[in-house]
Amino acid sequence: MQIRGAQKQDLSSILQLYAQPGMDNGVFLDIATAEAIFARMAHYPSYRLFVVETEDAIVGSYALLIMDNLAHLGTPSAIVEDVVVHPQWQGQGIGKHMMAHAMDLARKARCYKLMLSSNAKREAAHAFYESLGFARHGYSFRMDLVN
């Protein structure tokens, strides 16, 4: 099993992962739209999409954004987004492996913190993140901008 940067040919597998309940609930982008978005993402200097690959399948994915910062004496911060593991591979250490990968990249970028958000209903996910050393911190606020 290896973690690597996502490539265009991975998109259909990534979209299938996103279709899980709790992510996009069985709905996903068409491949042409996904390819156009992926091409735009390639121009974001500090945003990367990663996949976890076994010998024959992509079984997990996450995104990492490292943000430069004028506050905190110019120390960057990082955000993990869109963490997903194929249901048949959950509980086998893939999420832990992805988070260790994200933490390593954030440390190498000298980030002062690594953040993520998780739906309030996902108590098992909260316990997982806490087991990795993440702490509940403050409040998360959200405003939906699209119906």
PDB file of C-alpha atoms in Angstrom:
ATOM      1  CA  MET A   1       0.000   0.000   0.000  1.00  0.00           C
ATOM      2  CA  GLN A   2       1.323   3.431  -0.908  1.00  0.00           C
ATOM      3  CA  ILE A   3       0.182   7.039  -0.718  1.00  0.00           C
ATOM      4  CA  ARG A   4       0.864   9.147  -3.783  1.00  0.00           C
ATOM      5  CA  GLY A   5      -0.394  12.275  -5.461  1.00  0.00           C
ATOM      6  CA  ALA A   6      -3.628  11.738  -7.350  1.00  0.00           C
ATOM      7  CA  GLN A   7      -3.471  11.628 -11.133  1.00  0.00           C
ATOM      8  CA  LYS A   8      -6.098  12.212 -13.799  1.00  0.00           C
ATOM      9  CA  GLN A   9      -6.545   8.476 -14.361  1.00  0.00           C
ATOM     10  CA  ASP A  10      -7.485   8.087 -10.662  1.00  0.00           C
ATOM     11  CA  LEU A  11     -10.525  10.340 -10.867  1.00  0.00           C
ATOM     12  CA  SER A  12     -13.185   7.681 -11.483  1.00  0.00           C
ATOM     13  CA  SER A  13     -11.965   5.717  -8.444  1.00  0.00           C
ATOM     14  CA  ILE A  14     -11.854   8.859  -6.299  1.00  0.00           C
ATOM     15  CA  LEU A  15     -15.384   9.808  -7.356  1.00  0.00           C
ATOM     16  CA  GLN A  16     -16.608   6.338  -6.368  1.00  0.00           C
ATOM     17  CA  LEU A  17     -15.062   6.817  -2.920  1.00  0.00           C
ATOM     18  CA  TYR A  18     -16.827  10.178  -2.570  1.00  0.00           C
ATOM     19  CA  ALA A  19     -20.191   8.571  -3.418  1.00  0.00           C
ATOM     20  CA  GLN A  20     -20.278   6.854   0.003  1.00  0.00           C
ATOM     21  CA  PRO A  21     -22.956   7.710   2.550  1.00  0.00           C
ATOM     22  CA  GLY A  22     -21.640  10.530   4.700  1.00  0.00           C
ATOM     23  CA  MET A  23     -19.729  12.042   1.784  1.00  0.00           C
ATOM     24  CA  ASP A  24     -21.862  12.618  -1.304  1.00  0.00           C
ATOM     25  CA  ASN A  25     -24.509   9.935  -0.653  1.00  0.00           C
ATOM     26  CA  GLY A  26     -24.379   8.039  -3.935  1.00  0.00           C
ATOM     27  CA  VAL A  27     -24.089  11.100  -6.153  1.00  0.00           C
ATOM     28  CA  PHE A  28     -20.887  12.121  -7.892  1.00  0.00           C
ATOM     29  CA  LEU A  29     -19.569  14.377 -10.625  1.00  0.00           C
ATOM     30  CA  ASP A  30     -19.405  13.253 -14.219  1.00  0.00           C
ATOM     31  CA  ILE A  31     -15.856  12.509 -15.334  1.00  0.00           C
ATOM     32  CA  ALA A  32     -15.582  15.513 -17.690  1.00  0.00           C
ATOM     33  CA  THR A  33     -16.483  17.937 -14.894  1.00  0.00           C
ATOM     34  CA  ALA A  34     -14.102  16.167 -12.511  1.00  0.00           C
ATOM     35  CA  GLU A  35     -11.274  16.382 -15.057  1.00  0.00           C
ATOM     36  CA  ALA A  36     -11.856  20.122 -15.527  1.00  0.00           C
ATOM     37  CA  ILE A  37     -11.812  20.720 -11.762  1.00  0.00           C
ATOM     38  CA  PHE A  38      -8.732  18.523 -11.333  1.00  0.00           C
ATOM     39  CA  ALA A  39      -6.927  20.547 -14.025  1.00  0.00           C
ATOM     40  CA  ARG A  40      -7.746  23.780 -12.161  1.00  0.00           C
ATOM     41  CA  MET A  41      -6.579  22.247  -8.884  1.00  0.00           C
ATOM     42  CA  ALA A  42      -3.161  21.627 -10.432  1.00  0.00           C
ATOM     43  CA  HIS A  43      -2.651  25.412 -10.439  1.00  0.00           C
ATOM     44  CA  TYR A  44      -3.227  25.776  -6.686  1.00  0.00           C
ATOM     45  CA  PRO A  45       0.320  26.001  -5.316  1.00  0.00           C
ATOM     46  CA  SER A  46      -0.240  24.422  -1.906  1.00  0.00           C
ATOM     47  CA  TYR A  47      -3.235  22.133  -2.430  1.00  0.00           C
ATOM     48  CA  ARG A  48      -2.700  18.442  -3.089  1.00  0.00           C
ATOM     49  CA  LEU A  49      -5.024  15.500  -3.509  1.00  0.00           C
ATOM     50  CA  PHE A  50      -3.618  12.132  -2.437  1.00  0.00           C
ATOM     51  CA  VAL A  51      -4.714   8.540  -2.961  1.00  0.00           C
ATOM     52  CA  VAL A  52      -3.938   5.314  -1.149  1.00  0.00           C
ATOM     53  CA  GLU A  53      -3.245   2.575  -3.651  1.00  0.00           C
ATOM     54  CA  THR A  54      -3.025  -1.171  -3.132  1.00  0.00           C
ATOM     55  CA  GLU A  55      -1.764  -3.525  -5.836  1.00  0.00           C
ATOM     56  CA  ASP A  56      -5.004  -3.240  -7.784  1.00  0.00           C
ATOM     57  CA  ALA A  57      -7.200  -0.468  -6.395  1.00  0.00           C
ATOM     58  CA  ILE A  58      -7.451   2.989  -4.916  1.00  0.00           C
ATOM     59  CA  VAL A  59      -8.865   2.471  -1.432  1.00  0.00           C
ATOM     60  CA  GLY A  60      -8.570   5.902   0.156  1.00  0.00           C
ATOM     61  CA  SER A  61      -8.048   9.577  -0.526  1.00  0.00           C
ATOM     62  CA  TYR A  62      -7.552  12.895   1.226  1.00  0.00           C
ATOM     63  CA  ALA A  63      -6.709  16.486   0.343  1.00  0.00           C
ATOM     64  CA  LEU A  64      -4.183  18.736   2.068  1.00  0.00           C
ATOM     65  CA  LEU A  65      -4.010  22.520   1.879  1.00  0.00           C
ATOM     66  CA  ILE A  66      -0.987  24.321   3.294  1.00  0.00           C
ATOM     67  CA  MET A  67      -1.648  28.038   3.757  1.00  0.00           C
ATOM     68  CA  ASP A  68       0.893  30.785   4.115  1.00  0.00           C
ATOM     69  CA  ASN A  69       0.110  33.124   6.952  1.00  0.00           C
ATOM     70  CA  LEU A  70       0.993  36.667   8.015  1.00  0.00           C
ATOM     71  CA  ALA A  71      -0.241  35.958  11.544  1.00  0.00           C
ATOM     72  CA  HIS A  72       1.629  33.619  13.886  1.00  0.00           C
ATOM     73  CA  LEU A  73       4.878  35.260  12.767  1.00  0.00           C
ATOM     74  CA  GLY A  74       4.424  33.980   9.234  1.00  0.00           C
ATOM     75  CA  THR A  75       4.098  30.337  10.233  1.00  0.00           C
ATOM     76  CA  PRO A  76       1.857  28.393   7.819  1.00  0.00           C
ATOM     77  CA  SER A  77      -1.072  26.202   8.812  1.00  0.00           C
ATOM     78  CA  ALA A  78      -2.607  23.155   7.148  1.00  0.00           C
ATOM     79  CA  ILE A  79      -6.102  21.799   6.579  1.00  0.00           C
ATOM     80  CA  VAL A  80      -7.036  18.194   5.804  1.00  0.00           C
ATOM     81  CA  GLU A  81     -10.218  17.752   3.762  1.00  0.00           C
ATOM     82  CA  ASP A  82     -12.249  15.014   2.097  1.00  0.00           C
ATOM     83  CA  VAL A  83     -10.819  12.077   4.045  1.00  0.00           C
ATOM     84  CA  VAL A  84     -12.375   8.882   2.714  1.00  0.00           C
ATOM     85  CA  VAL A  85     -11.617   5.149   2.877  1.00  0.00           C
ATOM     86  CA  HIS A  86     -13.390   2.439   0.875  1.00  0.00           C
ATOM     87  CA  PRO A  87     -15.885   0.671   3.185  1.00  0.00           C
ATOM     88  CA  GLN A  88     -14.241  -2.737   2.661  1.00  0.00           C
ATOM     89  CA  TRP A  89     -10.886  -1.302   3.761  1.00  0.00           C
ATOM     90  CA  GLN A  90     -12.049   0.622   6.816  1.00  0.00           C
ATOM     91  CA  GLY A  91     -10.551  -0.492  10.115  1.00  0.00           C
ATOM     92  CA  GLN A  92      -7.314  -1.652   8.469  1.00  0.00           C
ATOM     93  CA  GLY A  93      -5.130   1.353   9.266  1.00  0.00           C
ATOM     94  CA  ILE A  94      -5.590   3.266   6.010  1.00  0.00           C
ATOM     95  CA  GLY A  95      -7.064   6.365   7.656  1.00  0.00           C
ATOM     96  CA  LYS A  96      -4.273   6.308  10.226  1.00  0.00           C
ATOM     97  CA  HIS A  97      -1.704   5.990   7.433  1.00  0.00           C
ATOM     98  CA  MET A  98      -3.236   8.948   5.544  1.00  0.00           C
ATOM     99  CA  MET A  99      -3.310  11.150   8.643  1.00  0.00           C
ATOM    100  CA  ALA A 100       0.320  10.277   9.466  1.00  0.00           C
ATOM    101  CA  HIS A 101       1.196  11.258   5.892  1.00  0.00           C
ATOM    102  CA  ALA A 102      -0.657  14.584   6.239  1.00  0.00           C
ATOM    103  CA  MET A 103       1.005  15.291   9.603  1.00  0.00           C
ATOM    104  CA  ASP A 104       4.431  14.563   8.145  1.00  0.00           C
ATOM    105  CA  LEU A 105       3.876  16.916   5.189  1.00  0.00           C
ATOM    106  CA  ALA A 106       2.521  19.652   7.480  1.00  0.00           C
ATOM    107  CA  ARG A 107       5.514  19.307   9.811  1.00  0.00           C
ATOM    108  CA  LYS A 108       7.941  19.434   6.880  1.00  0.00           C
ATOM    109  CA  ALA A 109       6.199  22.634   5.730  1.00  0.00           C
ATOM    110  CA  ARG A 110       6.749  23.964   9.287  1.00  0.00           C
ATOM    111  CA  CYS A 111       3.008  24.405   9.892  1.00  0.00           C
ATOM    112  CA  TYR A 112       2.066  25.416  13.413  1.00  0.00           C
ATOM    113  CA  LYS A 113      -1.198  23.442  13.265  1.00  0.00           C
ATOM    114  CA  LEU A 114      -3.100  20.874  11.233  1.00  0.00           C
ATOM    115  CA  MET A 115      -6.871  21.264  11.226  1.00  0.00           C
ATOM    116  CA  LEU A 116      -9.819  19.250  10.019  1.00  0.00           C
ATOM    117  CA  SER A 117     -13.546  19.310  10.491  1.00  0.00           C
ATOM    118  CA  SER A 118     -15.918  16.407  10.925  1.00  0.00           C
ATOM    119  CA  ASN A 119     -19.702  16.310  10.888  1.00  0.00           C
ATOM    120  CA  ALA A 120     -21.064  16.484  14.442  1.00  0.00           C
ATOM    121  CA  LYS A 121     -22.935  13.193  13.901  1.00  0.00           C
ATOM    122  CA  ARG A 122     -19.784  11.205  13.032  1.00  0.00           C
ATOM    123  CA  GLU A 123     -18.841  10.156  16.551  1.00  0.00           C
ATOM    124  CA  ALA A 124     -16.705   7.202  15.404  1.00  0.00           C
ATOM    125  CA  ALA A 125     -14.685   9.572  13.209  1.00  0.00           C
ATOM    126  CA  HIS A 126     -14.243  11.936  16.165  1.00  0.00           C
ATOM    127  CA  ALA A 127     -12.907   9.097  18.309  1.00  0.00           C
ATOM    128  CA  PHE A 128     -10.566   8.111  15.468  1.00  0.00           C
ATOM    129  CA  TYR A 129      -9.140  11.631  15.134  1.00  0.00           C
ATOM    130  CA  GLU A 130      -8.778  11.976  18.898  1.00  0.00           C
ATOM    131  CA  SER A 131      -6.888   8.648  18.996  1.00  0.00           C
ATOM    132  CA  LEU A 132      -4.377  10.222  16.602  1.00  0.00           C
ATOM    133  CA  GLY A 133      -3.798  13.190  18.885  1.00  0.00           C
ATOM    134  CA  PHE A 134      -6.260  15.679  17.406  1.00  0.00           C
ATOM    135  CA  ALA A 135      -8.111  17.699  20.048  1.00  0.00           C
ATOM    136  CA  ARG A 136     -11.534  19.265  19.845  1.00  0.00           C
ATOM    137  CA  HIS A 137     -10.886  22.969  19.644  1.00  0.00           C
ATOM    138  CA  GLY A 138     -13.298  25.857  19.590  1.00  0.00           C
ATOM    139  CA  TYR A 139     -16.361  25.879  17.411  1.00  0.00           C
ATOM    140  CA  SER A 140     -16.773  25.266  13.741  1.00  0.00           C
ATOM    141  CA  PHE A 141     -19.144  27.584  11.900  1.00  0.00           C
ATOM    142  CA  ARG A 142     -20.566  27.041   8.455  1.00  0.00           C
ATOM    143  CA  MET A 143     -22.745  28.910   6.022  1.00  0.00           C
ATOM    144  CA  ASP A 144     -24.086  27.011   3.025  1.00  0.00           C
ATOM    145  CA  LEU A 145     -23.780  29.250  -0.022  1.00  0.00           C
ATOM    146  CA  VAL A 146     -25.379  26.947  -2.586  1.00  0.00           C
ATOM    147  CA  ASN A 147     -28.774  25.275  -2.208  1.00  0.00           C
TER     148      ASN A 147
END
